[in-house]
PDB file of C-alpha atoms and ligand atoms in Angstrom:
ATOM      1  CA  UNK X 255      77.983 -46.370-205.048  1.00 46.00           C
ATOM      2  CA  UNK X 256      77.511 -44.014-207.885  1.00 46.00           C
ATOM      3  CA  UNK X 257      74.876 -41.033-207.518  1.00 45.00           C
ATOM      4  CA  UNK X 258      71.822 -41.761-207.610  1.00 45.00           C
ATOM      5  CA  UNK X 259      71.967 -45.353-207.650  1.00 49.00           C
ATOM      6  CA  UNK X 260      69.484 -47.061-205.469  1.00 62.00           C
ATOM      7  CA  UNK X 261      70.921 -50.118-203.763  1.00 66.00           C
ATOM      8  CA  UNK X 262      69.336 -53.008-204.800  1.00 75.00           C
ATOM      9  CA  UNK X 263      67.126 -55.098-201.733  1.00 83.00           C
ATOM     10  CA  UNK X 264      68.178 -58.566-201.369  1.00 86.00           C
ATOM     11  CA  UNK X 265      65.693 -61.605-201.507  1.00 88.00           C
ATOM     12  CA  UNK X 266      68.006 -63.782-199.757  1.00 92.00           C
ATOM     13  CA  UNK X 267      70.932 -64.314-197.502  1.00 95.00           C
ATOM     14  CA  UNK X 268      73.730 -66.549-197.523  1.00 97.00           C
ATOM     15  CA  UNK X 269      76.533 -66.608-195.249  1.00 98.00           C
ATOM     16  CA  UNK X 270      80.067 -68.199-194.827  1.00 98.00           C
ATOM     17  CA  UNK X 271      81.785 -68.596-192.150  1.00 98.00           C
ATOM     18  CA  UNK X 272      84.842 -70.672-190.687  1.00 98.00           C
ATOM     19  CA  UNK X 273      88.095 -69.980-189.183  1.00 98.00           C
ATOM     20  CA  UNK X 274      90.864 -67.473-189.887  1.00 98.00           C
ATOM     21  CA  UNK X 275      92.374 -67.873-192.971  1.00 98.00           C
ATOM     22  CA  UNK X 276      90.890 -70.497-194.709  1.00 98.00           C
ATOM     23  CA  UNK X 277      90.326 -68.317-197.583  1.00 98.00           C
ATOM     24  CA  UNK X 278      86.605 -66.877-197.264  1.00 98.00           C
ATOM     25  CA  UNK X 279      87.402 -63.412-198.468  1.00 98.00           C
ATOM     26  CA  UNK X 280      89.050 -65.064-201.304  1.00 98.00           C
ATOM     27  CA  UNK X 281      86.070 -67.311-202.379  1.00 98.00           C
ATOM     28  CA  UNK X 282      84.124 -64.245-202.670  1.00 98.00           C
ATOM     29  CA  UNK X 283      86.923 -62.194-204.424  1.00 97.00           C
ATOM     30  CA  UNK X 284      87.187 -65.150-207.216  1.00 97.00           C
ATOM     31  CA  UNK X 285      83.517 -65.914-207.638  1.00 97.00           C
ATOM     32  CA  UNK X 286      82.140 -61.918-208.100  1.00 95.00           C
ATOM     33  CA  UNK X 287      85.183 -60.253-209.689  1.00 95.00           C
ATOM     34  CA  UNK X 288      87.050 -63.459-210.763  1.00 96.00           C
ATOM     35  CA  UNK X 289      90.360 -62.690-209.338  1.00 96.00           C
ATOM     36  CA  UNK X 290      92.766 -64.229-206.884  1.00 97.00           C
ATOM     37  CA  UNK X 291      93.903 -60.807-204.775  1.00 96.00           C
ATOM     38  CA  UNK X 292      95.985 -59.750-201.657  1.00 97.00           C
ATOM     39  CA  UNK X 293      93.272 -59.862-198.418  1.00 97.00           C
ATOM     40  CA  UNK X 294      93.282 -58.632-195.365  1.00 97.00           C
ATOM     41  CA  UNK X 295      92.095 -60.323-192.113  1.00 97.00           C
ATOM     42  CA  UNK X 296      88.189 -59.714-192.179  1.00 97.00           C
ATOM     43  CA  UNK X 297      87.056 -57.105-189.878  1.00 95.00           C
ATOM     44  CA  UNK X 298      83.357 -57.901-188.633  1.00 91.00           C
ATOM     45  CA  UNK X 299      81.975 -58.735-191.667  1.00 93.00           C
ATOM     46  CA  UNK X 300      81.286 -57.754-195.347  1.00 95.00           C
ATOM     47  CA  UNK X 301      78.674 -57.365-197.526  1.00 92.00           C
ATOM     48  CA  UNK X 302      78.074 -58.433-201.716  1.00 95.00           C
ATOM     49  CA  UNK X 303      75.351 -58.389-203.449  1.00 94.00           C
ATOM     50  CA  UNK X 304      75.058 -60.840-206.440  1.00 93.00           C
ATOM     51  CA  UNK X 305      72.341 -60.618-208.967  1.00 92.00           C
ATOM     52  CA  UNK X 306      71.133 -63.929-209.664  1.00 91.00           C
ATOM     53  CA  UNK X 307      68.885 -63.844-213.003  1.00 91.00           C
ATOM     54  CA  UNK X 308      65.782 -61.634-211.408  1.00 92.00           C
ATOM     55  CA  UNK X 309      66.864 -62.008-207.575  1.00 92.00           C
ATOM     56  CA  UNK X 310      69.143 -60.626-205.769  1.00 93.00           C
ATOM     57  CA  UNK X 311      71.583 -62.564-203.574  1.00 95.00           C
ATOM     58  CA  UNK X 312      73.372 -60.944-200.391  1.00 96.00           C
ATOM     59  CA  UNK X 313      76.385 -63.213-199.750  1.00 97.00           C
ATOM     60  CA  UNK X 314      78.063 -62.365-195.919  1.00 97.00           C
ATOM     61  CA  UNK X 315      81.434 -62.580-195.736  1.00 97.00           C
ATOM     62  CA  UNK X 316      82.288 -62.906-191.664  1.00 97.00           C
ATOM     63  CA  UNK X 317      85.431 -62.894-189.531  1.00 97.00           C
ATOM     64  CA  UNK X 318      87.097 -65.528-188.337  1.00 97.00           C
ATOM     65  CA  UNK X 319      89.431 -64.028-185.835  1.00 95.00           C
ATOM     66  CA  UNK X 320      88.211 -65.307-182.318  1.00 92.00           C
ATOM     67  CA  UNK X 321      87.403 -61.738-181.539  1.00 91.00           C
ATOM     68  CA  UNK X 322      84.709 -61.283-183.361  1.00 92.00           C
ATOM     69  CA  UNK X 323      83.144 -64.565-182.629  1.00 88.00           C
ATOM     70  CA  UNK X 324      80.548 -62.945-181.078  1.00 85.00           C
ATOM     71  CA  UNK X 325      78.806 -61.198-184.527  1.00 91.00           C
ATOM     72  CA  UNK X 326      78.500 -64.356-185.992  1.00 90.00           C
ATOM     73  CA  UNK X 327      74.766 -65.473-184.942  1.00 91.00           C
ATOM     74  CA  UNK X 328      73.828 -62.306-185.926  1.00 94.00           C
ATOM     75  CA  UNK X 329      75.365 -62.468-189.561  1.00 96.00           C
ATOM     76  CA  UNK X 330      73.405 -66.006-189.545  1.00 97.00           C
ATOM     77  CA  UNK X 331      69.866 -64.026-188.322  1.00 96.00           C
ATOM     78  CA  UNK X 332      67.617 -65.406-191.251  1.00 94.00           C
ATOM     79  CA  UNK X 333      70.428 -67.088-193.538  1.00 96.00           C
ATOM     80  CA  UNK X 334      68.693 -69.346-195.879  1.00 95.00           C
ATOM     81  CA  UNK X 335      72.082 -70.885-196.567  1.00 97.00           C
ATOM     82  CA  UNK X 336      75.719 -70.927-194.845  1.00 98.00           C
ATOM     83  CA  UNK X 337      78.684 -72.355-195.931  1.00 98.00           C
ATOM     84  CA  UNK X 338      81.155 -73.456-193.493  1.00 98.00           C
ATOM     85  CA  UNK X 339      84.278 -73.360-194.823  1.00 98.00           C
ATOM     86  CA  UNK X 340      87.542 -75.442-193.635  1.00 98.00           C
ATOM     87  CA  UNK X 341      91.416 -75.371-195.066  1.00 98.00           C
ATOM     88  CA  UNK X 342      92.261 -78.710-196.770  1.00 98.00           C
ATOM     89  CA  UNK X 343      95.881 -78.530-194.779  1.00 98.00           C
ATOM     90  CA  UNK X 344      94.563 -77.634-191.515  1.00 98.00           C
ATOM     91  CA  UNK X 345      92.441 -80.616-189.515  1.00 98.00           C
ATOM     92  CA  UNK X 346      91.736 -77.833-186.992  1.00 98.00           C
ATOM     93  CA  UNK X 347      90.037 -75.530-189.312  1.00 98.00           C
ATOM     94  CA  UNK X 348      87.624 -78.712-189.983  1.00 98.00           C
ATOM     95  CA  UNK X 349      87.532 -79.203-186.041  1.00 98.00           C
ATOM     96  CA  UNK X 350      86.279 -75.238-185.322  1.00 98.00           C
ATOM     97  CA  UNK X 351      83.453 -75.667-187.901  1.00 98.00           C
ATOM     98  CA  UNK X 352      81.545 -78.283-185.494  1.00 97.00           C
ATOM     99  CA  UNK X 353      83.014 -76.657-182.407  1.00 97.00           C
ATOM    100  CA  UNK X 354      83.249 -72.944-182.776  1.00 96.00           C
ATOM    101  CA  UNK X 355      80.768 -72.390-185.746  1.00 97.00           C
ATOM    102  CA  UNK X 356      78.256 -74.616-186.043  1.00 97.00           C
ATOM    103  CA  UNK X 357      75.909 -73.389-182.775  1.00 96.00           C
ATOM    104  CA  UNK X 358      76.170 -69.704-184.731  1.00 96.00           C
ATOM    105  CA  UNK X 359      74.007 -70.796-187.600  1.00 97.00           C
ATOM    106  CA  UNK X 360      70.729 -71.539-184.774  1.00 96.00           C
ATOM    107  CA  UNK X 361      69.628 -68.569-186.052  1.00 96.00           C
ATOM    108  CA  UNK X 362      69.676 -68.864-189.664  1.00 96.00           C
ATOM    109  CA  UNK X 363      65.866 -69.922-191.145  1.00 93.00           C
ATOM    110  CA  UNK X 364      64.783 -73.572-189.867  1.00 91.00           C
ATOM    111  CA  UNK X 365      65.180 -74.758-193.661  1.00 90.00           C
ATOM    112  CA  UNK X 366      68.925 -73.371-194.416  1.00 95.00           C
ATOM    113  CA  UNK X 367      70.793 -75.285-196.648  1.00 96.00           C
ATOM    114  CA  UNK X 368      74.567 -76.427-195.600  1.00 97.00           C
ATOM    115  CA  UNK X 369      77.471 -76.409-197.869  1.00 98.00           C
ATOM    116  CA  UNK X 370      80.642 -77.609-196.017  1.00 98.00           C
ATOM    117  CA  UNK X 371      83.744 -76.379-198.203  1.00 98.00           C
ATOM    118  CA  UNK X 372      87.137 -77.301-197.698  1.00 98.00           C
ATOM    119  CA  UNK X 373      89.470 -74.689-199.572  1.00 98.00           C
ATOM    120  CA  UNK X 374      93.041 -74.728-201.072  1.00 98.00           C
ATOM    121  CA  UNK X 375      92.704 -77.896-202.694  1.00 98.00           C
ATOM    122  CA  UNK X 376      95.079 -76.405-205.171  1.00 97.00           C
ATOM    123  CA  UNK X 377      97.677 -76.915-202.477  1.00 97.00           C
ATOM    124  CA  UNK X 378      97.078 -80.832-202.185  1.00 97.00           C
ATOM    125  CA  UNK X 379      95.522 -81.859-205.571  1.00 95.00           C
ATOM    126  CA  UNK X 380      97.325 -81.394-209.066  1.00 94.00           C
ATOM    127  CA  UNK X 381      93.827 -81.246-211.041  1.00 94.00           C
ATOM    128  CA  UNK X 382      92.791 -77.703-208.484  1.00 96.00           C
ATOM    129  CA  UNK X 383      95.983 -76.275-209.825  1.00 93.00           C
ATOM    130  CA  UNK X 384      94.561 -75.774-213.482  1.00 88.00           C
ATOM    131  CA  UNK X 385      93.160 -72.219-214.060  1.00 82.00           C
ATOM    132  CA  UNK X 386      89.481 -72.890-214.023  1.00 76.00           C
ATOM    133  CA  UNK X 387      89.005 -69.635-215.633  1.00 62.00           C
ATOM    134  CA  UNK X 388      89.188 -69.367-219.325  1.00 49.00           C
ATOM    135  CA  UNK X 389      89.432 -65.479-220.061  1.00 40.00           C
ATOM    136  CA  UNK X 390      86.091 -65.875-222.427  1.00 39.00           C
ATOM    137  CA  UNK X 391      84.241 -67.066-219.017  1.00 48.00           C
ATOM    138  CA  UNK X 392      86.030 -63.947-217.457  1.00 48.00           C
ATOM    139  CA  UNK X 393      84.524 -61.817-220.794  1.00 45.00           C
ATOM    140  CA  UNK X 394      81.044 -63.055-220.748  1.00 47.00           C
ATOM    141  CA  UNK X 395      80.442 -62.753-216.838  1.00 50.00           C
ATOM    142  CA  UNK X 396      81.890 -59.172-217.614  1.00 48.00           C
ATOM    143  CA  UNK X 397      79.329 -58.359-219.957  1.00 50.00           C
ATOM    144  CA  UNK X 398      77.175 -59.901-218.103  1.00 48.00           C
ATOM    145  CA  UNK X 399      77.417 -58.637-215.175  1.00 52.00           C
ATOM    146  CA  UNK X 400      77.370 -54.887-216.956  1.00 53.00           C
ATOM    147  CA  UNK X 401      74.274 -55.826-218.666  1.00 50.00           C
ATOM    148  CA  UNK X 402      72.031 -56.921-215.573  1.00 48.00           C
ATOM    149  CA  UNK X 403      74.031 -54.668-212.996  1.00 48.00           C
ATOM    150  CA  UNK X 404      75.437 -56.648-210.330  1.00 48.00           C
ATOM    151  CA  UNK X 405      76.547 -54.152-207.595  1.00 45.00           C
ATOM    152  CA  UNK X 406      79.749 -56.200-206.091  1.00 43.00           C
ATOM    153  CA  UNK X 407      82.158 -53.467-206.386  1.00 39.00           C
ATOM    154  CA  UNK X 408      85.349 -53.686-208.517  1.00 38.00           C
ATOM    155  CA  UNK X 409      85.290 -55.451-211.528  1.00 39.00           C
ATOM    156  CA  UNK X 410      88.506 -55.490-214.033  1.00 39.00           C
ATOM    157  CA  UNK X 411      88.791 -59.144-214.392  1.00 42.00           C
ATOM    158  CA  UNK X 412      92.197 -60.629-214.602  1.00 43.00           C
ATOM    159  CA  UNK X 413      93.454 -63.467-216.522  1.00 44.00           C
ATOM    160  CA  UNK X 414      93.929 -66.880-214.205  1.00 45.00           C
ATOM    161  CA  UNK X 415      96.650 -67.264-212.758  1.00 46.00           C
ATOM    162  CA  UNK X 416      98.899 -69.741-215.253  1.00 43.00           C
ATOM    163  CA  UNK X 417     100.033 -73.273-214.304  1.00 44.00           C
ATOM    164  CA  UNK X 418     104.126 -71.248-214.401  1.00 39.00           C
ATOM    165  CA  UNK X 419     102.527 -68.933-211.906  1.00 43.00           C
ATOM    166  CA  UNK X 420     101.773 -72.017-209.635  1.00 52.00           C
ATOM    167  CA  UNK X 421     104.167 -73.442-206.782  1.00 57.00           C
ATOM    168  CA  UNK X 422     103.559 -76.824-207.872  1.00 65.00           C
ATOM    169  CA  UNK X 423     104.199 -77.788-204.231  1.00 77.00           C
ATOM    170  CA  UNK X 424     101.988 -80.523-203.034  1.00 90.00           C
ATOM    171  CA  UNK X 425     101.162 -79.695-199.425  1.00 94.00           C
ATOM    172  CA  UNK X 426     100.343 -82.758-197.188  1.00 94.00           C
ATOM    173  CA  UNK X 427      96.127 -83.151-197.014  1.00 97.00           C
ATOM    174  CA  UNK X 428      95.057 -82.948-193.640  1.00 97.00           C
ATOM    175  CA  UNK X 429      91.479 -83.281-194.295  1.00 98.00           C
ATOM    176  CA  UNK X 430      89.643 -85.927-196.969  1.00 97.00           C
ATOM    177  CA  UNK X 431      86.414 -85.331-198.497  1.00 97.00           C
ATOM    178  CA  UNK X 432      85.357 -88.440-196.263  1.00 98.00           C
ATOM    179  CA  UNK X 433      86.086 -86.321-193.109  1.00 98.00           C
ATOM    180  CA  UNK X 434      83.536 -83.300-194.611  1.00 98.00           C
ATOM    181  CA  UNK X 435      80.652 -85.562-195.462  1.00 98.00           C
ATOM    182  CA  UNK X 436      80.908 -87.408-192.175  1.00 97.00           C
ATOM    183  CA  UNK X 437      80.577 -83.946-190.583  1.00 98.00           C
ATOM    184  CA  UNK X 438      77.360 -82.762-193.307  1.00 97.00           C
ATOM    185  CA  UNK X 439      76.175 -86.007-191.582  1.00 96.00           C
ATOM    186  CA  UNK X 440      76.645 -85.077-188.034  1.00 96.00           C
ATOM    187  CA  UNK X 441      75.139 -81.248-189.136  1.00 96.00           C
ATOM    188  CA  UNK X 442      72.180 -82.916-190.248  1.00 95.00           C
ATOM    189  CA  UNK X 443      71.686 -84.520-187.114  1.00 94.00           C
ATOM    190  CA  UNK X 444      72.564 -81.699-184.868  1.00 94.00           C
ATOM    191  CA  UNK X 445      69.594 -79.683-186.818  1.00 93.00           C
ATOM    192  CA  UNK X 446      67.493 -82.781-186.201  1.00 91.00           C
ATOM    193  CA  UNK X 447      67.206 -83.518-189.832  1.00 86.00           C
ATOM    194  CA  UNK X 448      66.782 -86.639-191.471  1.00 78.00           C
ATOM    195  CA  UNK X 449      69.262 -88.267-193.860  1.00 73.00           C
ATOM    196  CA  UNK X 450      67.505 -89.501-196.428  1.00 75.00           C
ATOM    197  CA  UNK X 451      65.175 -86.951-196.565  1.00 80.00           C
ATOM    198  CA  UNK X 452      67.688 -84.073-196.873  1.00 89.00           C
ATOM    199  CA  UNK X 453      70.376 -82.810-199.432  1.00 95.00           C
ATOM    200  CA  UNK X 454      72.988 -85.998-200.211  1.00 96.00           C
ATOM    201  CA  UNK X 455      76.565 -85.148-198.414  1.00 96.00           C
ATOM    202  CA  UNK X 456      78.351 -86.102-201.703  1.00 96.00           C
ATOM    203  CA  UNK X 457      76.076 -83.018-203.428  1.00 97.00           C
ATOM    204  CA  UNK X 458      76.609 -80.474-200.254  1.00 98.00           C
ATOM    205  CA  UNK X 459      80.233 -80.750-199.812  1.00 98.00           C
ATOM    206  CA  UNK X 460      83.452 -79.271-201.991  1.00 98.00           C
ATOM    207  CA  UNK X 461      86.429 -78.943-202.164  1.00 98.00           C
ATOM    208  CA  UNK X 462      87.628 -75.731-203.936  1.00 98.00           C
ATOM    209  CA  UNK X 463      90.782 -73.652-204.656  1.00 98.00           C
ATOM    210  CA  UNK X 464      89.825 -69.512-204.677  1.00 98.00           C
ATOM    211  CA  UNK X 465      93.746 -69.335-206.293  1.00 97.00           C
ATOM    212  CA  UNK X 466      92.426 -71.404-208.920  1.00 97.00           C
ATOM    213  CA  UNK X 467      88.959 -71.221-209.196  1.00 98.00           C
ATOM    214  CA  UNK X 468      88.444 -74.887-208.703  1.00 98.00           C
ATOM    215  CA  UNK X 469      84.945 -75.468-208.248  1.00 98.00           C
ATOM    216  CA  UNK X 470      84.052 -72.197-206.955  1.00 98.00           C
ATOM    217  CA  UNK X 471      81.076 -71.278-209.739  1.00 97.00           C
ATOM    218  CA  UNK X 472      79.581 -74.990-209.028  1.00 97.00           C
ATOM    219  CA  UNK X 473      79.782 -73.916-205.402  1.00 98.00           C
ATOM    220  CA  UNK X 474      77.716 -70.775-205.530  1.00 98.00           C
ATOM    221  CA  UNK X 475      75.065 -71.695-208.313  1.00 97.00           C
ATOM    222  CA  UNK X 476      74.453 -74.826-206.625  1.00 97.00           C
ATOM    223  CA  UNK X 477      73.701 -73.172-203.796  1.00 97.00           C
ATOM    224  CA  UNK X 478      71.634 -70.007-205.573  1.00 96.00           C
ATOM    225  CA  UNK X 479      69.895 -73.017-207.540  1.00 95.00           C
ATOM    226  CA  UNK X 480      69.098 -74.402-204.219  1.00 96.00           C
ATOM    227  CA  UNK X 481      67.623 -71.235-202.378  1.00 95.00           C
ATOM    228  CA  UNK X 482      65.016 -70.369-204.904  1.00 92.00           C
ATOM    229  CA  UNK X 483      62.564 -71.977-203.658  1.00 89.00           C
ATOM    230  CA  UNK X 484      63.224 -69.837-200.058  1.00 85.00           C
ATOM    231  CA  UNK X 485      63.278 -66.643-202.234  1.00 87.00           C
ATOM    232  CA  UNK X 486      59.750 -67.729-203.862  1.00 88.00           C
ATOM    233  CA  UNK X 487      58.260 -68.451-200.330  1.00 83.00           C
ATOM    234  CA  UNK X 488      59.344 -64.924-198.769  1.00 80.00           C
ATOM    235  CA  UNK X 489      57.762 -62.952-202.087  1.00 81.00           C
ATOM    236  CA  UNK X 490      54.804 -64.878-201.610  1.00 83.00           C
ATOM    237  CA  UNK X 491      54.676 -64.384-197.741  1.00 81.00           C
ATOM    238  CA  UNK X 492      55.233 -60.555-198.265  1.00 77.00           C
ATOM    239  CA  UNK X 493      52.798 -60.419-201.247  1.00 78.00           C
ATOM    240  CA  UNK X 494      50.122 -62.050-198.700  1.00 74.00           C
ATOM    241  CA  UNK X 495      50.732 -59.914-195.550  1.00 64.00           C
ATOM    242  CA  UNK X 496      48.187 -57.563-194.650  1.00 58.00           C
ATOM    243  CA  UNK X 497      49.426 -54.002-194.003  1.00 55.00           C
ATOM    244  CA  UNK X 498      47.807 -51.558-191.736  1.00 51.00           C
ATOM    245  CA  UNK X 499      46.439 -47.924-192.940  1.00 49.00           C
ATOM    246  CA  UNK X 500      47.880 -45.677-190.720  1.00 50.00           C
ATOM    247  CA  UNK X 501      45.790 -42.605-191.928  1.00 48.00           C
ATOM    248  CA  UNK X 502      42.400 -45.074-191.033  1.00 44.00           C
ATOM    249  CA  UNK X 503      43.847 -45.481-187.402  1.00 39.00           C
ATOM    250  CA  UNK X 504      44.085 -41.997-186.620  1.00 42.00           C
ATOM    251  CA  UNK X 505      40.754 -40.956-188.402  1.00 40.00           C
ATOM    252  CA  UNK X 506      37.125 -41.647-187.248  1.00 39.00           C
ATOM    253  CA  UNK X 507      36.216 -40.891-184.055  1.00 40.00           C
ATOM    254  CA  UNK X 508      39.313 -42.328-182.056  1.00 39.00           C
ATOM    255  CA  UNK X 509      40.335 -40.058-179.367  1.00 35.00           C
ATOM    256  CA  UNK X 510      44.100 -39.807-178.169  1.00 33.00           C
ATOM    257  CA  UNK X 511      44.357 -42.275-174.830  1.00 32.00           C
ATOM    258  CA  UNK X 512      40.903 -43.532-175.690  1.00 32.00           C
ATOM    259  CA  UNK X 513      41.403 -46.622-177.781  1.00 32.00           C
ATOM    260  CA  UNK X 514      44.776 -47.830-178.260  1.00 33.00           C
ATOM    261  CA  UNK X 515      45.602 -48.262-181.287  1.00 32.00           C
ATOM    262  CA  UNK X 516      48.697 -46.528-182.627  1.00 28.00           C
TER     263      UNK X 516
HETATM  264  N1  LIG Q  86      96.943 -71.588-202.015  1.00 86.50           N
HETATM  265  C1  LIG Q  86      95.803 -70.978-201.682  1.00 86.50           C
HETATM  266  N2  LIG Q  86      95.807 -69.940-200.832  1.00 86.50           N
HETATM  267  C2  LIG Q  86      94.621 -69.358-200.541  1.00 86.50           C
HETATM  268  C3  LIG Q  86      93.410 -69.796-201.108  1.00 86.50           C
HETATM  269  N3  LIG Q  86      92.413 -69.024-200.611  1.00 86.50           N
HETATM  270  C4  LIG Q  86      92.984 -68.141-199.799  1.00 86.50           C
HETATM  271  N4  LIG Q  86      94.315 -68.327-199.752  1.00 86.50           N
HETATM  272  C5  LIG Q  86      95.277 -67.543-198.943  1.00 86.50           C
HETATM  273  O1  LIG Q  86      94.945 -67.729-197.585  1.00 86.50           O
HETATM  274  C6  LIG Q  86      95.125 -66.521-196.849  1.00 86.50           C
HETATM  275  C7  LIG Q  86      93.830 -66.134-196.150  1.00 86.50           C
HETATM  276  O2  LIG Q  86      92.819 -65.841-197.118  1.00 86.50           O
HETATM  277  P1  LIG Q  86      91.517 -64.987-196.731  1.00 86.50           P
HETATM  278  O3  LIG Q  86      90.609 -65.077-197.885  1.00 86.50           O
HETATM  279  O4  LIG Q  86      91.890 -63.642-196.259  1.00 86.50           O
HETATM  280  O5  LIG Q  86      90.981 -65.827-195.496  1.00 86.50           O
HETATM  281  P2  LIG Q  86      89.690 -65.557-194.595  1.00 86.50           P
HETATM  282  O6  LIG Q  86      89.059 -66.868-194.342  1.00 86.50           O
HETATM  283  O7  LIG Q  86      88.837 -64.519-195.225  1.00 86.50           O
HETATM  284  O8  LIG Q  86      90.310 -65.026-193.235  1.00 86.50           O
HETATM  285  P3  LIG Q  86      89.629 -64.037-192.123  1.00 86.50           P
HETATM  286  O9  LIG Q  86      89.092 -62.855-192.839  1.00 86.50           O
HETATM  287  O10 LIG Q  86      90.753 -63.695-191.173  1.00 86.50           O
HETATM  288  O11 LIG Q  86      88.573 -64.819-191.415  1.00 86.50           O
HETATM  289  C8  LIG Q  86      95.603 -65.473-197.865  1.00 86.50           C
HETATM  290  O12 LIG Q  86      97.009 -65.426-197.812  1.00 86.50           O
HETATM  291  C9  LIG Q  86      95.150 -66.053-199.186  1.00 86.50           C
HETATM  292  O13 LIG Q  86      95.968 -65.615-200.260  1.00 86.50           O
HETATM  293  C10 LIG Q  86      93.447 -70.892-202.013  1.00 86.50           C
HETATM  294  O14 LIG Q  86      92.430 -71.365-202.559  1.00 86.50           O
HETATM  295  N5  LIG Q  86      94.664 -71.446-202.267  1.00 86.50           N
HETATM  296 MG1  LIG Q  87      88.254 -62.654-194.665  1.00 86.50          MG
END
């Protein structure tokens, strides 16, 4: 961080999670710096922060190496939204989200929203292979992002990567869109929400391509859209707590080991 920059202090926390490999780190790579890089295998976890018109955003990216399984409920601690994230050629990677994931987000806030996300697509569907990116999208989030100071390090956005620059290779889907929203539905009901009262499956889950850029914007605005009303709540909750004068506590005529009260 440059001297004497103050970081900024999020409003709100989302995290995402799911297997090894699936292409987390890359989600975040294309949505705050717009660029489909080299990763390495997440270690623990990582941290962005994404300024979202006046709020600030902290997005978690998490490990999905089995050894670090255990740091997972405590990425969730207070998420108001996770997205669990699946490969589109790997049925397992769909499997872990209900098996290995799911009980990690109990600690996330009672109201979290879920986004289930099944990534690649570019590998099994010709119209995720188009560069999603048009450099002037690339040039305005730039200047955007100067102007109102988003602190997500690295910036230098590339051009998409071209059609020629493709495989082209269609990989056999292991996983349909049908197989995601029946698992939103069985999320729902392991949370003990209703239905028809919550957020519609057909609205909550994507399919995306972080090579691409396929649907990866409509991901995370959809979901920032969706947590403003959490960030609202928490100003208002801190604007109402009452704070305690610490200089009124020691004063008067309290003795020390008298009355307790600091
Ligand atoms: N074709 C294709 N490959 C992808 C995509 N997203 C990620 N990858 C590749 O998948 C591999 C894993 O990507 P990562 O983003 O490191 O995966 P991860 O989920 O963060 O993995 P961990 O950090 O180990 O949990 C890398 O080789 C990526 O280049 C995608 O949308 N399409
Ligand atoms: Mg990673």
């Amino acid at each position: 961080m440059p001297e004497g920059s103050k970081m900024k202090k999020p409003d709100v926390k989302v995290v995402i999670l799911g297997d090894m490999n699936v292409g987390k780190t890359s989600l975040l790579h294309r949505y705050t710096e717009r660029k489909f890089k080299d990763t390495i295998s997440t270690v623990g976890g990582a941290f962005y922060l994404k300024q979202w018109g006046p709020y600030n955003i902290s997005i978690w990216d998490t490990a999905g190496r089995e050894q670090f399984h255990g740091l997972g409920s405590m990425y969730c601690r207070g998420a108001a939204a996770v997205i669990l994230t699946y490969d589109v050629t790997n049925w397992q990677s769909l499997a872990e989200l209900e098996e290995r994931f799911l009980s990690l987000t109990d600690t996330a806030n009672h109201d979290c929203i879920y986004a289930i996300v099944g990534n690649k697509a570019d590998l099994t569907d010709p119209k995720a292979q188009l560069p999603q990116d048009s450099d002037r999208v690339s040039e305005d989030r730039a200047e955007c992002e100067e102007e109102t100071g988003s602190q997500v390090l690295s910036t230098c956005p590339t051009p998409p990567a071209s059609p020629a620059s493709l495989s082209g290779v269609m990989v056999h889907k292991q996983v349909g869109h049908e197989d995601a929203m029946a698992l939103y539905g069985r999320i729902l009901r392991y949370k003990g929400l209703e239905e028809n009262g919550s957020l519609p499956a057909e609205k909550m889950c994507f399919e995306t391509s972080a090579k691409t850029g396929y649907n990866v914007d409509i991901l995370f605005e959809t979901l920032f859209d969706l947590v403003l009303p959490s960030i609202l709540r928490k100003r208002n909750e801190n604007q109402q707590s009452p704070t305690v004068d610490l200089e009124d506590c020691r004063g008067g005529n309290n003795k020390r080991g008298k009355t307790a009260c600091c």
